[in-house]
Amino acid sequence: MGEAAVKIGGEKKSIFKDKVMELLPDGGNLNACLTCGACASGCPATGLAGMDPRKFLRMAALGMDDELLSSNWAWMCSMCQRCVHVCPMEINIPALVYNVRAAWPRETRPKGILGSCDAALTNESGSAMGTPVDDFIFVVGDVLEEYQENQPEFADMQAPIDKKGAEFVLNQNSREPVTEPDELVPLWKILHTVGVDWTYTSKGWAGENYCMFLSDDESWKHLTTQTIKAANEVGCKTFLNTE
Ligand code: SF4
Ligand code: SF4
């Protein structure tokens, strides 16, 4: 554990812990920790930067906000929620992580996540690659045509965009239409083979939401609202989040 040792110095209140407890039902159960370690044992970020979720929670409980803020570990958490699912007390550690991230000035947050969030805000696709709606429509049409022509068994396959009344709306990873367009096709083939009535939407089609990982509430809300609005406009019954 070496560098993982926690120095305890007096009683302090944690603004992160207080914030989460204020926001979540039952205060996110943050005071109910049994220190069993189940969260740490299954966490992919355990051991990085000398931290793990149990330690992170204990430090917050001890009011060690400055120490939590001076570590990069909050940005190493993948927000996978595994710790919440294995915790006997269902303690919401990712919510705590989210609030620690939000305490960083926006311009100091990790460049990759920041840049992807900002790129998504530049277009109506919500694409972290900055792909405009028209480019997405072109790529989908182009790739579809190629497969319809070259693979006769999929000559009738469709990849609809803004199809009114479709049963399912699917979103799409931003990277594939730009860097690996052939990767779009396997899912289309499955949907075609099993006869699913589906569509993309032209706006808000991009599936990932880096603004959530950035802890930027307003931008996260903007992207999510854009996607929901587009899905409602086509009148779909079910939204399938592929990300
Ligand atoms: S699994 Fe839950 S109860 Fe156990 S140490 Fe982690 S947060 Fe505490
Ligand atoms: S949500 Fe974060 S803290 Fe919890 S298991 Fe996943 S990476 Fe670890």
Short mmCIF file of N, CA and C and ligand atoms in Angstrom, two decimals, residues 32-40 53-54 57 83 86-91 93, ligand 1:
data_model
loop_
_atom_site.label_atom_id
_atom_site.label_comp_id
_atom_site.label_asym_id
_atom_site.label_seq_id
_atom_site.Cartn_x
_atom_site.Cartn_y
_atom_site.Cartn_z
N ALA A 32 -23.03 4.65 4.80
CA ALA A 32 -23.33 3.28 5.20
C ALA A 32 -22.20 2.30 4.94
N CYS A 33 -21.02 2.80 4.58
CA CYS A 33 -19.92 1.91 4.19
C CYS A 33 -19.48 1.00 5.33
N LEU A 34 -19.32 -0.28 4.97
CA LEU A 34 -18.88 -1.29 5.94
C LEU A 34 -17.38 -1.53 5.84
N THR A 35 -16.73 -0.82 4.94
CA THR A 35 -15.30 -0.98 4.61
C THR A 35 -14.94 -2.42 4.23
N CYS A 36 -15.88 -3.11 3.59
CA CYS A 36 -15.66 -4.52 3.24
C CYS A 36 -14.66 -4.68 2.10
N GLY A 37 -14.54 -3.67 1.23
CA GLY A 37 -13.57 -3.74 0.13
C GLY A 37 -14.08 -4.37 -1.14
N ALA A 38 -15.35 -4.77 -1.19
CA ALA A 38 -15.87 -5.40 -2.42
C ALA A 38 -15.75 -4.45 -3.60
N CYS A 39 -15.98 -3.17 -3.37
CA CYS A 39 -15.89 -2.18 -4.45
C CYS A 39 -14.48 -2.14 -5.03
N ALA A 40 -13.49 -2.12 -4.14
CA ALA A 40 -12.10 -2.01 -4.59
C ALA A 40 -11.66 -3.26 -5.34
N PRO A 53 -11.69 2.74 -4.87
CA PRO A 53 -12.95 3.40 -4.51
C PRO A 53 -13.23 3.43 -3.00
N ARG A 54 -12.85 2.40 -2.29
CA ARG A 54 -13.08 2.41 -0.84
C ARG A 54 -12.26 3.52 -0.19
N LEU A 57 -13.73 6.91 -0.98
CA LEU A 57 -14.91 7.19 -0.15
C LEU A 57 -14.50 7.54 1.28
N CYS A 83 -18.80 -0.88 -8.88
CA CYS A 83 -18.71 -0.78 -7.42
C CYS A 83 -20.09 -0.67 -6.78
N VAL A 86 -21.74 -4.19 -6.74
CA VAL A 86 -21.22 -5.21 -5.81
C VAL A 86 -21.32 -4.76 -4.35
N CYS A 87 -21.57 -3.50 -4.13
CA CYS A 87 -21.58 -2.99 -2.76
C CYS A 87 -22.82 -3.46 -2.00
N PRO A 88 -22.65 -4.08 -0.85
CA PRO A 88 -23.82 -4.55 -0.10
C PRO A 88 -24.73 -3.39 0.34
N MET A 89 -24.18 -2.20 0.39
CA MET A 89 -24.97 -1.05 0.83
C MET A 89 -25.37 -0.14 -0.35
N GLU A 90 -25.04 -0.59 -1.58
CA GLU A 90 -25.37 0.16 -2.81
C GLU A 90 -24.89 1.61 -2.75
N ILE A 91 -23.68 1.77 -2.27
CA ILE A 91 -23.12 3.12 -2.14
C ILE A 91 -22.70 3.66 -3.51
N ILE A 93 -20.48 5.49 -5.31
CA ILE A 93 -19.15 6.11 -5.40
C ILE A 93 -18.98 6.91 -6.70
S1 SF4 B 1 -18.34 -2.26 -1.26
FE1 SF4 B 1 -19.59 -0.66 -0.30
S2 SF4 B 1 -19.58 -1.15 1.87
FE2 SF4 B 1 -17.90 -2.29 0.93
S3 SF4 B 1 -16.09 -0.91 1.14
FE3 SF4 B 1 -16.99 -0.50 -0.85
S4 SF4 B 1 -18.38 1.22 -0.49
FE4 SF4 B 1 -17.92 0.34 1.51
#
